[in-house]
Coordinates of C-alpha atoms and ligand atoms in Angstrom, one line a residue:
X1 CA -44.9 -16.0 37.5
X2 CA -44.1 -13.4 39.9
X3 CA -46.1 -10.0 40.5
X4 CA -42.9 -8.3 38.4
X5 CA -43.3 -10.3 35.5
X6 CA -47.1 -10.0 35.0
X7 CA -46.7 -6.2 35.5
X8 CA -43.9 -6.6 33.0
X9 CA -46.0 -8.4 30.7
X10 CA -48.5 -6.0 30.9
X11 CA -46.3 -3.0 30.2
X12 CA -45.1 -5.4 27.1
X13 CA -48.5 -5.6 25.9
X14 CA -49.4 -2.1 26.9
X15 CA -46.3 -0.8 24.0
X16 CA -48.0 -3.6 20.9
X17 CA -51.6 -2.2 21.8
X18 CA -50.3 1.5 20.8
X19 CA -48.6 -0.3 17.5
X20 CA -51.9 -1.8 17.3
X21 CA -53.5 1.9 16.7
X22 CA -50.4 3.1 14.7
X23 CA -51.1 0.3 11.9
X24 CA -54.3 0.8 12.4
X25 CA -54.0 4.1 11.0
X26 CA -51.9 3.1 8.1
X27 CA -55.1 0.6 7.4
X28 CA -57.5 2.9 7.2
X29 CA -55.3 5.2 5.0
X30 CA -54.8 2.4 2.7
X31 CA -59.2 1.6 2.6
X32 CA -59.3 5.4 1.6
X33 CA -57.0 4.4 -1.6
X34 CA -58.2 1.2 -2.6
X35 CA -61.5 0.8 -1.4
X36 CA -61.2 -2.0 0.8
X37 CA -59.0 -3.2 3.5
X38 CA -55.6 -4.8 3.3
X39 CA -56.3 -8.4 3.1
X40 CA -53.5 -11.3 4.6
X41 CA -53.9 -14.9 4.1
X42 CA -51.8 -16.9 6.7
X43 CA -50.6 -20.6 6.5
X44 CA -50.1 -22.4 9.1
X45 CA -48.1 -25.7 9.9
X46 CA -47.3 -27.8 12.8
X47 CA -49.2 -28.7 15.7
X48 CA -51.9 -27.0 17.7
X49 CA -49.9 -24.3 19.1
X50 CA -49.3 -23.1 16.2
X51 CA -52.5 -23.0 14.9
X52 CA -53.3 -21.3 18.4
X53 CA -50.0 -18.4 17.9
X54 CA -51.8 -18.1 14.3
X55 CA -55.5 -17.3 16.0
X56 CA -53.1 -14.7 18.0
X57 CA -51.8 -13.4 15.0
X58 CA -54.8 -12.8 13.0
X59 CA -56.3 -11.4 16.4
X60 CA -53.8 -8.5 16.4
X61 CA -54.3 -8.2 12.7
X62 CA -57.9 -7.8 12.9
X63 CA -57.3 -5.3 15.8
X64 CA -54.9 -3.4 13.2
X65 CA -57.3 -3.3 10.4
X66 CA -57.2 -6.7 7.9
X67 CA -59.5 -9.1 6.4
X68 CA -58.4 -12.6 5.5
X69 CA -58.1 -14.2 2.6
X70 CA -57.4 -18.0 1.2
X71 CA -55.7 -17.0 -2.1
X72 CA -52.0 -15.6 -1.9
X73 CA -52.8 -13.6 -5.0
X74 CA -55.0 -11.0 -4.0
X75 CA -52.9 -10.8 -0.4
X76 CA -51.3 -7.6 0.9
X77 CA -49.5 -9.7 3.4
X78 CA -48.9 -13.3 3.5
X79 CA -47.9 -15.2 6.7
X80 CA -45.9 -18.7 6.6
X81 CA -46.3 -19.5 10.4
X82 CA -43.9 -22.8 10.2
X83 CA -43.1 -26.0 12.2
X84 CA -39.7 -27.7 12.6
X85 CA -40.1 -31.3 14.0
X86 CA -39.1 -32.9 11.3
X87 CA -37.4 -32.3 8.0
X88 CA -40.1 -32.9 5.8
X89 CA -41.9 -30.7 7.6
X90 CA -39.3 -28.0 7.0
X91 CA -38.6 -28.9 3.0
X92 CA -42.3 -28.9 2.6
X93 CA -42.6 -25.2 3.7
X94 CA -39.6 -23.5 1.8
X95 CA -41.5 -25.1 -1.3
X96 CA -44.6 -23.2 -0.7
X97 CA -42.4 -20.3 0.3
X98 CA -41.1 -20.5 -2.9
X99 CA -44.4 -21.0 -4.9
X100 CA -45.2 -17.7 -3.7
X101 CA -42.5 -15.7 -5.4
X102 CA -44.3 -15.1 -8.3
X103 CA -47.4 -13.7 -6.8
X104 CA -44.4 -11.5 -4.7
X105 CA -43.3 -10.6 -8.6
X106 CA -46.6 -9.4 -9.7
X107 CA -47.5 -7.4 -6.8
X108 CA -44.7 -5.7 -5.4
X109 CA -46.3 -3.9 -2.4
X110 CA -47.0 -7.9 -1.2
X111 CA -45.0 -8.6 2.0
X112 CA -44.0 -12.1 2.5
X113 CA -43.5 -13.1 6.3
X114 CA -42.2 -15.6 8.0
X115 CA -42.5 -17.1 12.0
X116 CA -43.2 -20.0 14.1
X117 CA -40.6 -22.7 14.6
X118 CA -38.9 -23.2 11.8
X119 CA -37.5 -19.5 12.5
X120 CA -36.3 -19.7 16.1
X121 CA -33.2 -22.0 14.1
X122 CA -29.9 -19.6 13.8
X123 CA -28.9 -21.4 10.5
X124 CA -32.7 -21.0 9.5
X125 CA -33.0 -17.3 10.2
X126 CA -29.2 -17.0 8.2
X127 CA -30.2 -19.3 5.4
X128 CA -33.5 -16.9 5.2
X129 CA -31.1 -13.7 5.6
X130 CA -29.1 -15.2 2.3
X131 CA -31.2 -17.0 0.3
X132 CA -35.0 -16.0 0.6
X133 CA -34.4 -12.1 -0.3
X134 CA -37.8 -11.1 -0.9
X135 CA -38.9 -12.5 2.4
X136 CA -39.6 -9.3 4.3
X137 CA -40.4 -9.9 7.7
X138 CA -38.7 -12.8 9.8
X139 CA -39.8 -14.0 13.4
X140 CA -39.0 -16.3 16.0
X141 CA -42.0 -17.7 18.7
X142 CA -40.6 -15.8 21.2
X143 CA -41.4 -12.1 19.3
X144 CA -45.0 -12.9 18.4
X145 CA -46.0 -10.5 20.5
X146 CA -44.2 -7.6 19.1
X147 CA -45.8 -8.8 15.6
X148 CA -47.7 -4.9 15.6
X149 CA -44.3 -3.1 16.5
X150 CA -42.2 -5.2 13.8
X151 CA -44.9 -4.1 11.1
X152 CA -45.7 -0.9 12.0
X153 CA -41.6 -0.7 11.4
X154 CA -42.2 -2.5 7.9
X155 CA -44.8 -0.6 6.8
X156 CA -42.9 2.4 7.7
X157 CA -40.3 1.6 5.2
X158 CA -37.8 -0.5 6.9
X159 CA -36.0 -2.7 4.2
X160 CA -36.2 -6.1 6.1
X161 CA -37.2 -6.4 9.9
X162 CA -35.9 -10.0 11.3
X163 CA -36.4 -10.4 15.0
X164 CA -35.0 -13.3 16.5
X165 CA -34.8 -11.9 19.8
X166 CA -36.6 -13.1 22.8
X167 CA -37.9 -16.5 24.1
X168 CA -38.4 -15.3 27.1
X169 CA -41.8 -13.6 27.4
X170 CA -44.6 -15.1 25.5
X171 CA -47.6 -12.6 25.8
X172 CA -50.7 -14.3 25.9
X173 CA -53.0 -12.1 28.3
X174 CA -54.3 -9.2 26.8
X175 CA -54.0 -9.2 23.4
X176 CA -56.9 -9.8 20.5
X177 CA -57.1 -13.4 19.7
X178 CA -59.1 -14.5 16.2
X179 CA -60.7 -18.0 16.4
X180 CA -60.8 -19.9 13.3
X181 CA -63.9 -22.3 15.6
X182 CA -67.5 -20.7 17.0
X183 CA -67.9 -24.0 18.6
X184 CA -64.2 -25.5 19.4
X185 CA -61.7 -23.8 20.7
X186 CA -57.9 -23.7 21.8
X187 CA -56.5 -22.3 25.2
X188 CA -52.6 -22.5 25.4
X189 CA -52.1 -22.8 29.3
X190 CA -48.0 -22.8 29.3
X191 CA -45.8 -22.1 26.6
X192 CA -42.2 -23.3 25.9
X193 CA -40.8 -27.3 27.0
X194 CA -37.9 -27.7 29.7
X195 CA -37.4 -31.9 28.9
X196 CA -35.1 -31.4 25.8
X197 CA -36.3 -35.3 24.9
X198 CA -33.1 -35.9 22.6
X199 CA -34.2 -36.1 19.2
X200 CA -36.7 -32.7 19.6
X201 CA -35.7 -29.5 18.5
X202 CA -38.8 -27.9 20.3
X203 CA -36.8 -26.4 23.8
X204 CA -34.4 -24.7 21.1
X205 CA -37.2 -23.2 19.3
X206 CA -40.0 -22.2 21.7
X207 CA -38.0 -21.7 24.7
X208 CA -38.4 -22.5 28.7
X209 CA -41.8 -24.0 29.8
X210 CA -44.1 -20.6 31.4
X211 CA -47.5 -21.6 32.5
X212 CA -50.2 -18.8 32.5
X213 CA -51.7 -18.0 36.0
X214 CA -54.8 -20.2 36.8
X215 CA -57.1 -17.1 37.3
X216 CA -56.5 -16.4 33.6
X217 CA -56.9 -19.7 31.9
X218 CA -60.3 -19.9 33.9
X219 CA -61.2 -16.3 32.9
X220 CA -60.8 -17.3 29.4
X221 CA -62.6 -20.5 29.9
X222 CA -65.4 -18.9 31.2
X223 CA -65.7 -16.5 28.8
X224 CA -65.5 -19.2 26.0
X225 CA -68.2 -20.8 27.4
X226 CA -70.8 -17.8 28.0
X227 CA -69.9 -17.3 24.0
X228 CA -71.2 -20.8 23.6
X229 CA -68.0 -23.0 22.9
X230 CA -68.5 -26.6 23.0
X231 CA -65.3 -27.6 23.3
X232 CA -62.4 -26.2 25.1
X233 CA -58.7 -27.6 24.5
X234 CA -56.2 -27.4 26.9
X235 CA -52.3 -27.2 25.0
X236 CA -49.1 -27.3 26.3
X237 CA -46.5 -29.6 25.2
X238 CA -46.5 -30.7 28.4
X239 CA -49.4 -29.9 30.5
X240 CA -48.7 -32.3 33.4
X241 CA -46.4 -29.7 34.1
X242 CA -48.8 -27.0 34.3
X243 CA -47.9 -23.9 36.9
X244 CA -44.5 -26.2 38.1
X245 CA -42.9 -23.2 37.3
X246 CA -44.8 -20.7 39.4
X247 CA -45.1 -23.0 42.3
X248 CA -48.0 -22.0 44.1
X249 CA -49.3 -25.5 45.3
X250 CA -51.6 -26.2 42.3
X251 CA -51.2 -28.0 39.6
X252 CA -52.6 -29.4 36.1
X253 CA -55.4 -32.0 37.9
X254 CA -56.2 -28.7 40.1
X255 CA -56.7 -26.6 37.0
X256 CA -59.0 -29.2 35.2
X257 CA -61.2 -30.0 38.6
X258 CA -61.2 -26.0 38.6
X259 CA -62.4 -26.1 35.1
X260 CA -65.0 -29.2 35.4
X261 CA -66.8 -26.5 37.8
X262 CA -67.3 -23.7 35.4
X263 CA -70.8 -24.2 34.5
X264 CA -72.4 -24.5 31.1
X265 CA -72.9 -27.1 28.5
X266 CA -68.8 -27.8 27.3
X267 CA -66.5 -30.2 27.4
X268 CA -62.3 -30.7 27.3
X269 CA -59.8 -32.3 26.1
X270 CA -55.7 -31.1 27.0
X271 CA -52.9 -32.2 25.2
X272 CA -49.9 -33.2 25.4
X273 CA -48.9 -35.2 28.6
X274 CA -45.9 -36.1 29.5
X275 CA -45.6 -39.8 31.2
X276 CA -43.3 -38.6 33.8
X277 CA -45.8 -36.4 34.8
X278 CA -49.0 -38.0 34.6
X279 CA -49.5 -38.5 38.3
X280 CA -52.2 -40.7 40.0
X281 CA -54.0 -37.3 40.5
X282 CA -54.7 -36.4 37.0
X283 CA -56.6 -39.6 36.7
X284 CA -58.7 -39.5 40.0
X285 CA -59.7 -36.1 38.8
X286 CA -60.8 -37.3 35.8
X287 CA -62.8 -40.2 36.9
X288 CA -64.7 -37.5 39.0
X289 CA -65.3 -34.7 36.7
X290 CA -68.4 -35.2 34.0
X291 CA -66.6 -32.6 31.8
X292 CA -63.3 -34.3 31.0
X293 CA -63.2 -36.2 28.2
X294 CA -62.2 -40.4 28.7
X295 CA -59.5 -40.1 26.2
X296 CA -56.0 -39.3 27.0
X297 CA -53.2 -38.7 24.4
X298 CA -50.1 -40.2 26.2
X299 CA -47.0 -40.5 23.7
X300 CA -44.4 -43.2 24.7
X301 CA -42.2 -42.3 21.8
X302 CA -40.4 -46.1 22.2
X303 CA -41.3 -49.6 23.9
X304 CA -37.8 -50.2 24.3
X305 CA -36.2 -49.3 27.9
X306 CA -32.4 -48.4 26.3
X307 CA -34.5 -46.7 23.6
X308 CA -36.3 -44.8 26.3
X309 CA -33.4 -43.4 27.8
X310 CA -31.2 -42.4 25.2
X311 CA -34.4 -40.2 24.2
X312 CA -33.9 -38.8 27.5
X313 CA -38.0 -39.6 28.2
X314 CA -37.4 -40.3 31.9
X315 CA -39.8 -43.3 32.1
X316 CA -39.5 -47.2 31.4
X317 CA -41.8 -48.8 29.3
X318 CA -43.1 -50.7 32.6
X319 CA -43.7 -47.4 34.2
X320 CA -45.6 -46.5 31.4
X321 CA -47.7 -49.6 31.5
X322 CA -48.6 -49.1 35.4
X323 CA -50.0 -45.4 34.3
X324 CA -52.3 -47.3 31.5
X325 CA -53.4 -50.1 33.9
X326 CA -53.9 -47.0 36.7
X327 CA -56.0 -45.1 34.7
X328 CA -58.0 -48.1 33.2
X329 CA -58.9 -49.3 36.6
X330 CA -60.2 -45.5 37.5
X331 CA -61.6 -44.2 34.7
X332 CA -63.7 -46.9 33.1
X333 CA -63.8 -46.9 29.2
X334 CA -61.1 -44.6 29.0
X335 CA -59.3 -44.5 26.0
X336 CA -55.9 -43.6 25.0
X337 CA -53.5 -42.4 21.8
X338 CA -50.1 -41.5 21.6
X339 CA -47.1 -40.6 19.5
X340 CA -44.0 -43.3 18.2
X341 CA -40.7 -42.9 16.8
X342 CA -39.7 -45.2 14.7
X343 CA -35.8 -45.7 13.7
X344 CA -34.3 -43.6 16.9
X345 CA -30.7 -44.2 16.7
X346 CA -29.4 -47.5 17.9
X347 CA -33.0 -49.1 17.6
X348 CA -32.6 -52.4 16.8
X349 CA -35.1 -55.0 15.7
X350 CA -35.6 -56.0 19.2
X351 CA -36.1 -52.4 20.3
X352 CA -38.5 -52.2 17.8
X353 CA -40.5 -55.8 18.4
X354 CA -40.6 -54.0 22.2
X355 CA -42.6 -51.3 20.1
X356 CA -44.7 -53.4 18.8
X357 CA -45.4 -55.2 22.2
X358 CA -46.5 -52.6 24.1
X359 CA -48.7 -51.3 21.1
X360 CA -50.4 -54.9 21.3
X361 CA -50.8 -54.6 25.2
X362 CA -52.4 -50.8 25.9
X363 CA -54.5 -51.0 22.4
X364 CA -54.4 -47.5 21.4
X365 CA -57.2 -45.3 20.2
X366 CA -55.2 -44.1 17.3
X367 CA -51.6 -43.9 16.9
X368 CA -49.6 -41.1 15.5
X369 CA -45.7 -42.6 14.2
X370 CA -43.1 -40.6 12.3
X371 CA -39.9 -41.4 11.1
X372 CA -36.9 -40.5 13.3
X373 CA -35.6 -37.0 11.4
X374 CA -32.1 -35.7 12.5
X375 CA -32.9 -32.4 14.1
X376 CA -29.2 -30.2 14.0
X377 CA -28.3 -28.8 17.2
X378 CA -30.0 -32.0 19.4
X379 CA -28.1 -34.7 20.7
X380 CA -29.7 -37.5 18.7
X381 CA -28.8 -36.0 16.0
X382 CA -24.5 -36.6 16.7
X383 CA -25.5 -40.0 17.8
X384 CA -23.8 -43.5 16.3
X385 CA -25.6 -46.0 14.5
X386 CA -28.1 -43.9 12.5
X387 CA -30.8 -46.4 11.2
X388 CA -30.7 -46.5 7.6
X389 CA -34.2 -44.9 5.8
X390 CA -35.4 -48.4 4.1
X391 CA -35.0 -50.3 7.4
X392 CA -37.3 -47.1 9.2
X393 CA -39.4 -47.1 6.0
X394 CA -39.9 -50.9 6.9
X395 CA -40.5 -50.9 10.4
X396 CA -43.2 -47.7 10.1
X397 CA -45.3 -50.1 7.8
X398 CA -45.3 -52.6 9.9
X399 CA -45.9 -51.1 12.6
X400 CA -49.1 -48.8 10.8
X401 CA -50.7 -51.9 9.8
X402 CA -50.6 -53.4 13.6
X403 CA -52.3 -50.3 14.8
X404 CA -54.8 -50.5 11.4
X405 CA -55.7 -53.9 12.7
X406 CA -56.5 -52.5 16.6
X407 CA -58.1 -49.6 15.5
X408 CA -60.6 -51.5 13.3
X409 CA -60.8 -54.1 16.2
X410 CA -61.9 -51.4 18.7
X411 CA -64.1 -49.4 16.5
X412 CA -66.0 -52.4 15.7
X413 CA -66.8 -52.9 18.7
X414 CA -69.1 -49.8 18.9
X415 CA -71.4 -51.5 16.0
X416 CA -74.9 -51.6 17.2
X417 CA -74.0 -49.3 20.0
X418 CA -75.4 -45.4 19.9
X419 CA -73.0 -42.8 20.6
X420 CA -73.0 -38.9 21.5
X421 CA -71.1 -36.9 18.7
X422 CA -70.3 -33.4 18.7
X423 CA -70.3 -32.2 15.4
X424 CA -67.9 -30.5 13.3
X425 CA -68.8 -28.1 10.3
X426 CA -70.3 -29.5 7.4
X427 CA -67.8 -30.5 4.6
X428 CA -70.7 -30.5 2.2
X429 CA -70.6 -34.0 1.6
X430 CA -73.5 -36.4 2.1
X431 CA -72.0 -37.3 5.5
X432 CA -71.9 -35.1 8.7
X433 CA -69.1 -35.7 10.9
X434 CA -68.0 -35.5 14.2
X435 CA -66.3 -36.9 17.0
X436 CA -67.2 -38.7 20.6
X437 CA -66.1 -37.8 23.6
X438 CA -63.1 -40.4 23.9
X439 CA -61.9 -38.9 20.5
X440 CA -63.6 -41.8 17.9
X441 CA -64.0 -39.9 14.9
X442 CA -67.5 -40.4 13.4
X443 CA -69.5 -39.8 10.1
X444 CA -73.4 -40.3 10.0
X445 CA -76.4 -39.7 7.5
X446 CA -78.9 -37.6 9.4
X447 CA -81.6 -38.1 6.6
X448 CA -81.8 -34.9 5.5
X449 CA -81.6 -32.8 8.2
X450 CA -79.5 -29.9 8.3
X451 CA -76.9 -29.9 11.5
X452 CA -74.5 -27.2 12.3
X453 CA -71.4 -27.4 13.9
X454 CA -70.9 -28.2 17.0
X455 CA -74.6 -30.0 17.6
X456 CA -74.6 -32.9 20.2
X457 CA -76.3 -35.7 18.7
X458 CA -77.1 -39.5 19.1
X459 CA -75.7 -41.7 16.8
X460 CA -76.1 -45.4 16.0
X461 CA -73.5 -47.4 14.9
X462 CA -73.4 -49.9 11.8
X463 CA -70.3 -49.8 10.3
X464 CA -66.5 -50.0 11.3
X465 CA -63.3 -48.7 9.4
X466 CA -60.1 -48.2 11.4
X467 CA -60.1 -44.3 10.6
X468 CA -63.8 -43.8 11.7
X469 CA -67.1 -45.5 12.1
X470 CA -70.3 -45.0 10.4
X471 CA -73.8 -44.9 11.4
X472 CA -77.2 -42.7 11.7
X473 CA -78.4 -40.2 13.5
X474 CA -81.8 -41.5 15.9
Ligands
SAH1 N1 -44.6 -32.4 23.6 C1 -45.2 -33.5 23.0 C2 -44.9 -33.7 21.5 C3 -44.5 -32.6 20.6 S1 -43.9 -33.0 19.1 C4 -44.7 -34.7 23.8 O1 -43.7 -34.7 24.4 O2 -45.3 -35.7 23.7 C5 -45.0 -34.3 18.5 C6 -44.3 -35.6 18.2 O3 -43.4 -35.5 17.1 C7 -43.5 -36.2 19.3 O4 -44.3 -36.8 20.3 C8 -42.6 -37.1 18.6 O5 -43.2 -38.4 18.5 C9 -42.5 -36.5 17.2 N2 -41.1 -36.0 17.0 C10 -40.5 -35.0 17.7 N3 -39.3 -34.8 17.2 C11 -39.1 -35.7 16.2 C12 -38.0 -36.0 15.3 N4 -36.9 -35.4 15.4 N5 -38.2 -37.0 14.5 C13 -39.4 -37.7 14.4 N6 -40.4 -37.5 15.2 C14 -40.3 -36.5 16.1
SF4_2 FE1 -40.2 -32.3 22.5 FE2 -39.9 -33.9 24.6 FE3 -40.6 -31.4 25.0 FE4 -42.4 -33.1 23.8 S1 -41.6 -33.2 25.9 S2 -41.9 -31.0 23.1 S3 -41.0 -34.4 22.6 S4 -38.7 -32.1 24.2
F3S3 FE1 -43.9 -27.9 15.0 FE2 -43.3 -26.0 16.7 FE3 -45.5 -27.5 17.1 S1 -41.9 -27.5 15.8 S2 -45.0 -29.4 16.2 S3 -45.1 -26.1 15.4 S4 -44.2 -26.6 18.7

């Protein structure tokens, strides 16, 4: 980023801080009414960005004077922030959208918004225009930022405020950020994807990759850490392509070595990498830093090399396999996951039995596989010989219980060993839980001891399940 566009950025900022107060105002006038403050529950779907944009939302809305709240019934506002990878994922939301209404009915001084992903779609924003009228407020990723300005303007009295404007600036420095952790924590490093992989509507929505400056992700690091965060993760959808854009000679394996160095009790984790650019680098680093976690989440989408490249991934599945083998002989016990496609167009059974090989031969941590969904406006979408649902349906189950089978393989392998886990909140249950460092989750009796989140604790190991393993604290 150039010295124009950070003074830019800050100017940007500088205009939402003064909406900030404006609303602000409005907040305080409405606690003299009612006797307490205007309350917002916010959903949010998708993937980890999003529940970072919502942290960011709820950050400028606690700076402008709101409480949250679970229940949409005793809401003032209510926030859908929405994902559109698939569409389930998109079907699912316009339900609870619609579940809402009634709540809307009963309370008419409710406003209803909607952002995230699902929103930076023309026919989405139209078909929300048309046919969701008592949605008030409508935003694509690249407005977030003007979130105080757009409801100062709705508060105001403006009938409907959609603002679909803008992919280009993404604020992140500088503005209020609400973190649903004490212990874990998020830090978006780039926004935006420039690899327009064929079947992904995620370049359409959330625009050009823009990586933050290093000085700032540190900054925030550090900070995160002196407020005693035991876990810091790294997002980007593809943060092997960290600060590419800004080229100043430093890149993702710089940033984490940079990070390894901030002192204090923490450690990281990043996602997601990108094959193409997970370079020899990235793993020397991480063999040398004690920080990094040994666990890398390294989607290959397809096993298939004519699979590969219609998906526009950039990478064979050999390639691939000489990054796994790379990293295995650096980084010992490192562990890895990744995400699959099942039923891309064109995949045959032998594209998919190619799938299944490579599954076999890097023995994934855990495995995240989704149907192929036709995203409109992406190439994959237009393409011939759409794979019929049963056959997809068919190949996903087959391919789930190979991965059940490894994942129960490797975690029994930990029986009888004693771990470190870093443990989440309580659930309430019987059972604490928690995960390791290379990302095995983990649920352990601790004989009646109470332990809070994010505790490091020694665990031994008796029992095995594919989702988790089981054991006792010592
Ligand atoms: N940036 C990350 C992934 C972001 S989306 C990466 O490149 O790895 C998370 C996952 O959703 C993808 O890895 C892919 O496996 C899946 N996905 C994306 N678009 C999809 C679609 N149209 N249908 C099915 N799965 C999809
Ligand atoms: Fe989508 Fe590919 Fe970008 Fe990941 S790298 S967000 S799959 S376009
Ligand atoms: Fe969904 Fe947007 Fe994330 S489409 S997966 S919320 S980047």
């Amino acid at each position: 980023m150039s010295v124009e566009n950070i003074t830019r950025e800050s100017t940007l900022a500088q205009t939402q801080r003064e909406y900030i107060l404006a609303v602000r105002t409005m907040s305080e006038e409405f606690e003299r009414l009612h006797g307490y403050k205007p309350r917002c529950m916010a959903r949010t779907y998708g993937c980890q960005q999003n529940e970072n944009d919502t942290e960011r939302i709820k950050g400028m809305l606690a700076a402008m004077g709101y409480d949250f709240v679970e229940d949409p019934e005793s809401a003032e506002l209510i926030i859908f922030n929405t994902c559109a990878i698939r569409e389930h994922s998109e079907r699912k939301i316009l339900g609870h959208l619609g579940a809402v209404l009634p709540y809307r009915r009963a309370k008419p001084d409710m406003k209803i918004v909607l952002c995230g992903c699902m929103t930076g779609q023309p026919h989405i924003a139209e078909l929300i225009r048309k046919s969701y009228k008592y949605v008030d407020m409508a935003f694509s990723p690249g407005a977030l930022y003007r979130l105080p300005q757009n409801l100062y303007k709705l508060l105001s009295g403006q009938k409907y405020v959609f603002d679909f404007e803008g992919g280009a600036e993404n604020i992140s420095e500088g503005m209020p950020v609400l973190r649903e952790g004490k212990t874990k924590a998020w830090v978006s490093i780039m926004s935006g994807c420039n690899n327009f992989c064929t079947y992904c509507i995620v370049p359409y929505v959330r625009g050009r990759e823009r990586s933050r400056i290093p000085e700032a992700v540190l900054e925030e690091v550090r900070e995160l850490v002196k407020s005693g965060y035991r876990e810091i993760t790294l997002l980007g959808q593809n943060v092997n392509s960290y600060c590419k854009d800004l080229q100043l000679g430093y890149d993702f394996a710089d940033l984490l070595r940079d990070i390894n160095s901030i002192e204090g009790d923490f450690r990281v984790k990043f996602m997601t990498s990108h094959p193409k650019d997970a370079t020899r680098k990235l793993f020397d680093v991480i063999a040398e830093c004690d920080k990094i976690g040994r666990h890398v989440h390294l989607p290959f989408q397809s096993g298939s090399d004519a699979i590969l490249q219609k998906m526009n991934r950039k990478y064979t599945c050999e390639q691939y396999m000489q990054i796994i083998d790379y990293a295995k002989s650096k980084i010992p016990g490192v562990s890895f996951s990744s995400d699959v496609i099942v039923g891309f167009p064109g995949e045959t059974e032998e594209d998919f039995e190619k799938t299944l090989q490579l599954v076999r031969r890097v023995e994934f941590s855990s495995l995240f596989m989704f149907i192929y969904s036709p995203r409109r406006g992406t190439p994959a979408a237009e393409m011939p010989d759409q794979v019929p649902h049963e056959v997809s349906v068919d190949r996903f189950n087959r391919l789930a219980q190979l991965q059940n089978s490894i994942s129960l393989r490797r975690n029994e392998r930990l029986i009888g060993q004693t771990v470190t886990v870093l443990t989440d909140k309580p659930d309430g249950g019987s059972l604490y839980g928690g995960k390791t460092a290379d990302d095995i989750r983990v649920r352990f009796d601790s004989h009646g001891t109470h332990i809070p989140e994010g505790q490091s604790v020694q665990v031994k190991i008796e029992r095995a399940a594919n989702w988790a393993v089981f054991g006792q604290t010592v």
